[in-house]
Short mmCIF file of C-alpha atoms in Angstrom, two decimals:
data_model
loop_
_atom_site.label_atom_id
_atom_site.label_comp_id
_atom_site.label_asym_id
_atom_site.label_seq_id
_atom_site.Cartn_x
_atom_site.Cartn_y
_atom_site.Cartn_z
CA UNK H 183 -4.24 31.44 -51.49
CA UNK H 184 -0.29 31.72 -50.72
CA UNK H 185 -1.65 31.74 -46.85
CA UNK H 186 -3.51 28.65 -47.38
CA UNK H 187 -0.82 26.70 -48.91
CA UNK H 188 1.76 28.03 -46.22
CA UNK H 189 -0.64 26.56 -43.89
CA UNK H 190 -0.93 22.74 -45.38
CA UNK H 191 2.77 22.83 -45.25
CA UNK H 192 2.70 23.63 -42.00
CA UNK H 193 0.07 20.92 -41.09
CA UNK H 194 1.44 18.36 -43.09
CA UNK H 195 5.17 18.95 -41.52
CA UNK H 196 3.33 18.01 -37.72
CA UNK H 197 2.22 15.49 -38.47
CA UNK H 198 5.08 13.98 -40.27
CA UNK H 199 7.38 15.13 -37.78
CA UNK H 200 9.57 12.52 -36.07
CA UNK H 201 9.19 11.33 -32.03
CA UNK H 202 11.21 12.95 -29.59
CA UNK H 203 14.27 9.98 -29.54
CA UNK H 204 16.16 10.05 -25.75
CA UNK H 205 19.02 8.48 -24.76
CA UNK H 206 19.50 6.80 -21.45
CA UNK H 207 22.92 5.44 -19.91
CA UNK H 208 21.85 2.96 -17.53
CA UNK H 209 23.51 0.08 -15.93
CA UNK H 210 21.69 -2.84 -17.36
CA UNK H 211 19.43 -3.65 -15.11
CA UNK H 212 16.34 -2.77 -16.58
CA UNK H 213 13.76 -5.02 -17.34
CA UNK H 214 14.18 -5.75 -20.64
CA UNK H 215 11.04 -4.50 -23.22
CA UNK H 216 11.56 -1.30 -21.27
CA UNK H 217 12.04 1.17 -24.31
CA UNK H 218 8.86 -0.35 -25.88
CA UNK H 219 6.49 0.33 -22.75
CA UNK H 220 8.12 3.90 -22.53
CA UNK H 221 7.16 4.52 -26.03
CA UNK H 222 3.41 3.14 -25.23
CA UNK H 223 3.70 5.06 -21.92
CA UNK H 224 4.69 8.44 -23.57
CA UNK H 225 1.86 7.95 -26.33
CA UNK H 226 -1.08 7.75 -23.46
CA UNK H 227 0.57 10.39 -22.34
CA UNK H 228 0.73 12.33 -25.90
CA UNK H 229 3.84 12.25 -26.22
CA UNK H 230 5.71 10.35 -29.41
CA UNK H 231 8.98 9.85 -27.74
CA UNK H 232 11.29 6.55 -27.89
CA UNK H 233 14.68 5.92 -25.54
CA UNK H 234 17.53 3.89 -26.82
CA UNK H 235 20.12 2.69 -24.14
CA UNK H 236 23.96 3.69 -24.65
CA UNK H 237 25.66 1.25 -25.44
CA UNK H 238 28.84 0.95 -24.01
CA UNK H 239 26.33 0.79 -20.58
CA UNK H 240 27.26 2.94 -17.53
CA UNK H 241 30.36 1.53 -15.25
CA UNK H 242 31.57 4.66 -13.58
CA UNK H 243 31.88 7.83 -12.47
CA UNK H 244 34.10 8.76 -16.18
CA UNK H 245 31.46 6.78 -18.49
CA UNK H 246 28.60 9.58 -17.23
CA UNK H 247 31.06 12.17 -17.12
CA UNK H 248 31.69 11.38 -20.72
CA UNK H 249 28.27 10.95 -21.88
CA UNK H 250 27.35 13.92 -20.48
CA UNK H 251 30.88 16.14 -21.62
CA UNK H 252 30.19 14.88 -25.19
CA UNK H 253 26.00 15.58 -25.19
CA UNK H 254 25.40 12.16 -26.20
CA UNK H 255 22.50 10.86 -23.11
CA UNK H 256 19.55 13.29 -22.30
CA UNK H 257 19.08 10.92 -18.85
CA UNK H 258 21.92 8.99 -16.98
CA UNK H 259 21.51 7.36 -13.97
CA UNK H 260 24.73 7.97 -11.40
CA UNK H 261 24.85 6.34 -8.13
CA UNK H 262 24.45 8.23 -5.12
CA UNK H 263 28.38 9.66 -4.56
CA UNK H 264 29.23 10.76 -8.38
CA UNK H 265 27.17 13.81 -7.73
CA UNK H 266 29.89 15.46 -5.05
CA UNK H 267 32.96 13.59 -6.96
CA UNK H 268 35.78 14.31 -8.42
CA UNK H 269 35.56 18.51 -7.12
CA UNK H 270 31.40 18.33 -7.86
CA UNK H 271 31.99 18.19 -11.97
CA UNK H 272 28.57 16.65 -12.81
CA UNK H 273 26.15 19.37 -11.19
CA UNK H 274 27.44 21.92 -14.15
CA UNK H 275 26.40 18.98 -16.66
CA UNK H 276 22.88 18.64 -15.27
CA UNK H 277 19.80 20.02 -14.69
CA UNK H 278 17.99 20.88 -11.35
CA UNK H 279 15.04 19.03 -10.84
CA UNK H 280 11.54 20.07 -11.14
CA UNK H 281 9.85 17.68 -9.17
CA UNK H 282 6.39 19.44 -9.78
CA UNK H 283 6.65 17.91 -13.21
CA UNK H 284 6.71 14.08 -11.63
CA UNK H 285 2.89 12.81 -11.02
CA UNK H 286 4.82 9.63 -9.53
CA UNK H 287 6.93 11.59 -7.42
CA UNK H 288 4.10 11.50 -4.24
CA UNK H 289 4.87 7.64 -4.10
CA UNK H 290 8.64 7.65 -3.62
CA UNK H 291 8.92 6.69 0.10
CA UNK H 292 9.76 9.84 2.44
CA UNK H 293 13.10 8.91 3.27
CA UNK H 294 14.51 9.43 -0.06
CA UNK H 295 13.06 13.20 -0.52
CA UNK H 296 15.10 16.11 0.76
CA UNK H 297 18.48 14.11 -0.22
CA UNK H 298 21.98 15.53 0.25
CA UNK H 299 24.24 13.50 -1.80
CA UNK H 300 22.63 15.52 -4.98
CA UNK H 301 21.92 18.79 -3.36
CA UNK H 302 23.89 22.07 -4.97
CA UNK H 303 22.51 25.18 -2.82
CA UNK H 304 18.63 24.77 -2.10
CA UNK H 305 18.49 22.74 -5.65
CA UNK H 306 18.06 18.61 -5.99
CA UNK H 307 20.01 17.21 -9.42
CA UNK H 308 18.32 13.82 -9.15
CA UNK H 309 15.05 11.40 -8.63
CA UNK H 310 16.11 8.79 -6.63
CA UNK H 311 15.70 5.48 -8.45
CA UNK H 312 16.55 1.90 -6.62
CA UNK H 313 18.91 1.26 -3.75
CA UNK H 314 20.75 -2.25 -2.12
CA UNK H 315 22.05 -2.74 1.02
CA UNK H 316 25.84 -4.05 1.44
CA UNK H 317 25.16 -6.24 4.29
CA UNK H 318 26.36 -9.29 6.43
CA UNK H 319 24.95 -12.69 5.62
CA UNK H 320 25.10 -16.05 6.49
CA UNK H 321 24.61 -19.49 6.39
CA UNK H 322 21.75 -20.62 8.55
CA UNK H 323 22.42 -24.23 8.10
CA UNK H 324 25.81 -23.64 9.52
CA UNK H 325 25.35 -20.68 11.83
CA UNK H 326 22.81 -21.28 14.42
CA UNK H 327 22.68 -17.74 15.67
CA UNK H 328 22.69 -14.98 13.47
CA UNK H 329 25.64 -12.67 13.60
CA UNK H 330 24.15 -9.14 14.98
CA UNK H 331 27.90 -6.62 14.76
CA UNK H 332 30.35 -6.18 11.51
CA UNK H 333 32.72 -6.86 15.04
CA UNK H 334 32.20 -10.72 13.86
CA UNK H 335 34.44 -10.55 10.81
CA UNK H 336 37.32 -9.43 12.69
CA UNK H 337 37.23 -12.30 14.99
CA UNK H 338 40.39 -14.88 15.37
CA UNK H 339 37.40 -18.07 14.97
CA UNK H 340 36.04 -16.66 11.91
CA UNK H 341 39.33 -17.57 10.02
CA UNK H 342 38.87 -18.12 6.32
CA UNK H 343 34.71 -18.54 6.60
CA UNK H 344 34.27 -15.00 4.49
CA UNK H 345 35.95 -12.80 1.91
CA UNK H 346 36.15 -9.05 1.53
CA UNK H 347 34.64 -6.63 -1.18
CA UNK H 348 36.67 -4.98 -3.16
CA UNK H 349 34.73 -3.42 -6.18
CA UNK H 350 35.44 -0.36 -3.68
CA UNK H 351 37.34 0.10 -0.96
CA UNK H 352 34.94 2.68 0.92
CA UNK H 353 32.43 0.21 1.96
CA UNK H 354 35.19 -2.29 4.16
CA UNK H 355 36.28 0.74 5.82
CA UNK H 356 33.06 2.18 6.48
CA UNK H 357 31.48 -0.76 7.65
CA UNK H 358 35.08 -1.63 9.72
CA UNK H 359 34.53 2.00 11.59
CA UNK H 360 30.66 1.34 12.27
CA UNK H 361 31.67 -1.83 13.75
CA UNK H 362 33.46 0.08 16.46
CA UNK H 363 30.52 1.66 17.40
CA UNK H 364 31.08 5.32 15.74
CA UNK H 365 29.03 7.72 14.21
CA UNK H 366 29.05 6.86 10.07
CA UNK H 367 29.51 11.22 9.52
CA UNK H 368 33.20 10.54 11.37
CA UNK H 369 34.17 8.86 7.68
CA UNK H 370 32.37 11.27 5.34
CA UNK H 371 34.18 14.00 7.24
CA UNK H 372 37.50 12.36 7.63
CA UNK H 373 37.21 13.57 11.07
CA UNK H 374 38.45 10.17 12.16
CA UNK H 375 41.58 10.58 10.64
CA UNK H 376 42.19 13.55 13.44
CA UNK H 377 41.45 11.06 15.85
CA UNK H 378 44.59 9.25 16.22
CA UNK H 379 43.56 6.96 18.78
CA UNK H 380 40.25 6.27 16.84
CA UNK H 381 42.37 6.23 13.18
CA UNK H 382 44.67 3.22 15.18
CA UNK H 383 41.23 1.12 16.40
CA UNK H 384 39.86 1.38 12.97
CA UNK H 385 43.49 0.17 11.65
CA UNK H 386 43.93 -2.64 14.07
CA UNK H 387 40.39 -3.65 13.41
CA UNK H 388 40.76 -3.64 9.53
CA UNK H 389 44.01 -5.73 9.79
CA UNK H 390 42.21 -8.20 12.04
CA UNK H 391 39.37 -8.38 8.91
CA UNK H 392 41.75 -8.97 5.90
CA UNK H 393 44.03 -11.44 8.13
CA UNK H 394 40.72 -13.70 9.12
CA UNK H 395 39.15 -13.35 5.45
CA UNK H 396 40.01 -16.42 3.02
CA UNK H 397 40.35 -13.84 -0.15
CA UNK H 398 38.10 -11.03 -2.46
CA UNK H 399 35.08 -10.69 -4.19
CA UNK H 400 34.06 -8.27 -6.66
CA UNK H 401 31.98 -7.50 -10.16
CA UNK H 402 29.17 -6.61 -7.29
CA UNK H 403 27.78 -10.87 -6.62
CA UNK H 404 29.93 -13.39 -4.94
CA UNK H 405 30.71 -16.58 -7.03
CA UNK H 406 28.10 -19.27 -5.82
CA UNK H 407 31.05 -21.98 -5.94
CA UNK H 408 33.03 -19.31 -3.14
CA UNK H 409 30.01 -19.16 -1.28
CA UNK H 410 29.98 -23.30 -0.62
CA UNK H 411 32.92 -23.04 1.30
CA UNK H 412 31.70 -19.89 3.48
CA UNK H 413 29.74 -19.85 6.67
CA UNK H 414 29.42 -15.51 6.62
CA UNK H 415 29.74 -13.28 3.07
CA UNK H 416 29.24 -9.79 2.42
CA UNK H 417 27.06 -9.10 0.01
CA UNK H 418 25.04 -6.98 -1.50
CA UNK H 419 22.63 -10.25 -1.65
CA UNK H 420 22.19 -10.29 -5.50
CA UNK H 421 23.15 -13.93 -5.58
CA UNK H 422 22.26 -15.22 -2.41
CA UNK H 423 18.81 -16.86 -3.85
CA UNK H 424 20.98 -18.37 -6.69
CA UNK H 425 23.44 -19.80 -4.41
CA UNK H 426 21.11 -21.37 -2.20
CA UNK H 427 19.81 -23.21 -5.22
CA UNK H 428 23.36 -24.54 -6.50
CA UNK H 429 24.47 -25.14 -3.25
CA UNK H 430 22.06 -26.46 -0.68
CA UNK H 431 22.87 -23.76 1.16
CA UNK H 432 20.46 -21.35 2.92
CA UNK H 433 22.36 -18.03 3.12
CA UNK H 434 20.41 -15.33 4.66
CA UNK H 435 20.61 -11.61 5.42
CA UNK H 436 22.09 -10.70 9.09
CA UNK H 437 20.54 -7.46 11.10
CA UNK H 438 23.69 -6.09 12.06
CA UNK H 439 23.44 -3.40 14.97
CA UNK H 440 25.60 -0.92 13.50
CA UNK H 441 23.45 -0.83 10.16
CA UNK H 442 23.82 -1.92 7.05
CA UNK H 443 25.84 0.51 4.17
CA UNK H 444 23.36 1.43 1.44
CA UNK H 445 24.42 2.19 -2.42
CA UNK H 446 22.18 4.32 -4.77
CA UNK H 447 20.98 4.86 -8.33
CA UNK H 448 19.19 8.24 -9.43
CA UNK H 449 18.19 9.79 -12.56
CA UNK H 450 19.50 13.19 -14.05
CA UNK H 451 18.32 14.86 -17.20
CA UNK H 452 21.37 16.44 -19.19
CA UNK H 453 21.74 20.46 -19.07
CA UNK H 454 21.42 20.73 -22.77
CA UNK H 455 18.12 19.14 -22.53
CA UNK H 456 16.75 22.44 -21.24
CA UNK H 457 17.30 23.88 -24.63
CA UNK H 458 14.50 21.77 -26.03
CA UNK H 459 11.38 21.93 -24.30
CA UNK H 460 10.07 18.77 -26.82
CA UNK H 461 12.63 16.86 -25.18
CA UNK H 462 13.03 18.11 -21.71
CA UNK H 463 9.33 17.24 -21.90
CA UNK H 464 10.01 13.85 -22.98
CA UNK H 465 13.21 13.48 -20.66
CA UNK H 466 10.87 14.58 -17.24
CA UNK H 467 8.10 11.90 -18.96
CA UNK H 468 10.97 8.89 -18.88
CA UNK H 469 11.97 9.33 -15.28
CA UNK H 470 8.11 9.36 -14.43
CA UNK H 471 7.69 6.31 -16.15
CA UNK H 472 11.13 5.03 -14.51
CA UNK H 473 9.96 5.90 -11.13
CA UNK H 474 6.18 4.06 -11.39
CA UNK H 475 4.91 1.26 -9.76
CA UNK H 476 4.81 -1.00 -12.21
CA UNK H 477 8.17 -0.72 -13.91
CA UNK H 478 9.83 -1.06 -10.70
CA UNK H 479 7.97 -3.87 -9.78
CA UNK H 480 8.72 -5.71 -13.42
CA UNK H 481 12.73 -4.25 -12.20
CA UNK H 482 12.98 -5.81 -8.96
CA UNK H 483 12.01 -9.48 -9.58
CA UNK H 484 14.18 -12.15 -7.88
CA UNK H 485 15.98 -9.56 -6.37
CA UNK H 486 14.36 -9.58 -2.85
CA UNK H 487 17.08 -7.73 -1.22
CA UNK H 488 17.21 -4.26 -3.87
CA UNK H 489 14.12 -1.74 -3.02
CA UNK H 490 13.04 0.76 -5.49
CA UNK H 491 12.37 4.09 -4.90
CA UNK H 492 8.74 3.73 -5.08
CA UNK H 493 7.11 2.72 -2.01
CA UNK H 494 4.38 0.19 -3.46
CA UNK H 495 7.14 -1.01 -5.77
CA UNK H 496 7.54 -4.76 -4.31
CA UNK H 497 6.45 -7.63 -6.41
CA UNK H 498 5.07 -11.37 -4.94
CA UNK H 499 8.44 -13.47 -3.21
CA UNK H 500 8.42 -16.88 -3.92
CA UNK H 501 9.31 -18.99 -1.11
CA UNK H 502 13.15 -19.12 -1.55
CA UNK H 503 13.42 -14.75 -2.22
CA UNK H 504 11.52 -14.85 0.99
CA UNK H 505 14.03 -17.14 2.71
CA UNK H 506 17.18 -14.78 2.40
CA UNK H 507 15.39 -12.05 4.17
CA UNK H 508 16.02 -11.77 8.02
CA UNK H 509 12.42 -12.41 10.09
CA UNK H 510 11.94 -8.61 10.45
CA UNK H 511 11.62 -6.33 8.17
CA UNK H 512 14.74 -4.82 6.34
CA UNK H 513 15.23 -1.40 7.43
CA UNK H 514 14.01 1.54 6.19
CA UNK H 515 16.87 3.96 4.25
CA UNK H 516 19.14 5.93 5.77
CA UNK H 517 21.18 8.31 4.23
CA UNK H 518 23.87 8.45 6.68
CA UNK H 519 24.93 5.03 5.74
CA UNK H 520 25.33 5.78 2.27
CA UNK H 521 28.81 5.21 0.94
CA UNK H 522 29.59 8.87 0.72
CA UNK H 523 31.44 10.70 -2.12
CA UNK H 524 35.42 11.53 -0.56
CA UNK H 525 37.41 14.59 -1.18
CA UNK H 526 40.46 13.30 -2.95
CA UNK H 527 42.57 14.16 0.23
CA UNK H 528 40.54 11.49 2.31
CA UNK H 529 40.29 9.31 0.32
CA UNK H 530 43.82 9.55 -0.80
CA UNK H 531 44.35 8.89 3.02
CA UNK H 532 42.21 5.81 3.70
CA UNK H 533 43.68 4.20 0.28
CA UNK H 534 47.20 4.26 2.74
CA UNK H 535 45.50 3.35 5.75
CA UNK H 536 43.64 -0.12 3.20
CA UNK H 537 47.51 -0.82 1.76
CA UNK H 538 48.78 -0.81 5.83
CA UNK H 539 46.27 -2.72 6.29
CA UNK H 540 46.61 -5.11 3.39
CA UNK H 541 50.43 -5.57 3.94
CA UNK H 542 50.09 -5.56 8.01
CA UNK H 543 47.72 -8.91 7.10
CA UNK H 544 49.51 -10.33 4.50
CA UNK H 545 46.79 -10.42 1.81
CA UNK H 546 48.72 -8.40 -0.62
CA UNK H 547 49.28 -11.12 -3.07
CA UNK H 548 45.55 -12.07 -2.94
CA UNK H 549 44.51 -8.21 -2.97
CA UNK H 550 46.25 -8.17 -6.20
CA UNK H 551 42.82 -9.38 -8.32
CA UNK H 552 40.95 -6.76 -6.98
CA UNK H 553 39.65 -3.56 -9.57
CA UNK H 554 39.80 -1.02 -6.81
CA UNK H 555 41.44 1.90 -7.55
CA UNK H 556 43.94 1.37 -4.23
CA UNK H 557 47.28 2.57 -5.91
CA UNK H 558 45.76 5.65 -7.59
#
């Protein structure tokens, strides 16, 4: 009898027992209803598991660090060069990937498998997630050849028609050495900075830049009311439909020879996760559901020039998403161009060679409302 009633407690606890509850730190850029179609997703799956977003929302390398420090995400979602900052912190605060455990994993497109910016030894931390392309745009009404080098922002007769990026500093001088023709692993190295010869043409190039530029841009979208009195932007083209609309404009995305510079977003699963196999379960079951077709299709609506990480992952352009694109198709990724993660030594050393720069052009003063870290 005692066995009996041992086992109805038993029975009875299972079936009361509560979902698996994760918690994601993402940017924001989910579609929203996202937690409710995990929570359907997970069920067909049989799973009960929920996800709750973090609120303050991931901003930086420190806010994942954090999270993950203080065990309070299962999944976070770094971009591509957190992995190998900061001395490589975040690979003791994760999890190698299983990617056996992914069904959707056979549809991420080929060129995002194998990665390096996530690689510890033979191991992968991350499932690629999304990815945009810093590019050149520009006014078609205005411009009635596309620009085809980075070489035409440092040009005396582009004066005041653009503005520079500074959210980060990497991707002007990245984009500044590409546009002299050299090989993007010359700035993940710092091998350029051996170079003295090459380290002065990237100098004298980047002063030419910030002296023709009108000003800055940042938050990652340029203001639509800056755009109306631009014939070429940088952009990472999250506002170039919008703009159009507001301004009469037709902004589109230039094919630069050099390449464009690509920024990343993966997924992780927290180390402690591993310590519950109901939740590392549930964790591996959210990135599936992050990585199918049809949440990355809802994700990337109106946002023509983002890509997910899923190959069939493209919903319907309207006529005007369509517009911003160049004729051909963009490129496929290429992880070369990725803004890489710096050893504090380089990148202590281009921060010098941007403030040269800066002063050498006399855009200090303007410099000044940028949120780049330039003087740390």
């Amino acid at each position: 009898m005692r066995s009996l009633v041992l086992l109805a407690c038993c029975c009875m606890g299972s079936a009361l027992a509560a979902p698996v509850q994760l918690r994601l730190l993402e940017w924001g850029y989910l579609p929203a209803g996202y937690e409710q179609q995990f929570a359907e997703y997970a069920k067909r799956e049989g799973v009960e598991a929920t996800v709750t977003r973090i609120e303050p929302l991931l901003t930086d390398f420190d806010s994942v660090y954090r999270a993950l420090r203080t065990r309070s995400a299962d999944v976070v979602m770094p971009t591509s060069y957190f992995y190998k900052a900061h001395h490589q912190p975040l690979f003791k605060l994760l999890l190698p990937i299983d990617f056996g455990r992914l069904r959707h994993y056979q549809e991420v497109r080929p060129a995002l498998k194998n990665t390096e910016y996530d690689k510890l030894g033979e191991r992968n931390y991350s499932v690629p997630f999304s990815y945009a392309m810093f590019s050149l745009a520009y006014d078609s009404k205005q411009e009635n050849t596309p620009p085809t080098s980075w070489q035409a922002l440092a040009e005396p007769t582009r004066q005041g028609q653009f503005a520079v990026f500074c959210d980060q500093f990497e991707p002007l001088l990245f984009s500044v050495l590409l546009s002299l023709g050299k090989s993007p692993a010359l700035f993940a190295s710092g091998e350029m900075l051996a170079d003295s010869p090459l380290q002065n043409e990237v100098e004298g190039q980047l002063t030419r830049r910030l002296k023709a530029s009108r000003g800055f841009w940042f938050n990652q979208a340029n203001r639509c009311e800056d755009l109306r009195h631009q014939r070429l932007a940088t952009t990472w083209g999250l506002e170039l439909v919008e703009c159009n609309r507001q301004n009469g404009q037709q902004w589109r995305i230039a094919m630069v020879g050099e390449g464009a510079i690509y920024a990343l977003d993966a997924l992780s699963i927290a180390r402690d996760v591993g310590d519950d196999p109901d939740r590392l379960k549930a964790a591996y079951l959210l990135i599936d559901f992050l990585l199918s077709e049809p949440l990355q299709s809802r994700m990337l609506m109106g946002t023509p020039t983002v890509s997910g990480s899923n190959g069939s992952a493209r919903p319907p352009l309207t006529p005007e998403e369509q517009a911003v694109l160049p004729p051909q198709a963009l490129p496929e990724f290429d992880e070369r161009l990725l803004v890489p993660a710096l050893p504090a030594h380089i990148k202590n050393r281009y921060k010098r060679m941007v403030q040269q720069a800066l002063a050498s052009s006399g855009k200090e003063g303007l410099a000044k409302v940028c949120p780049w870290d330039l003087a740390n």
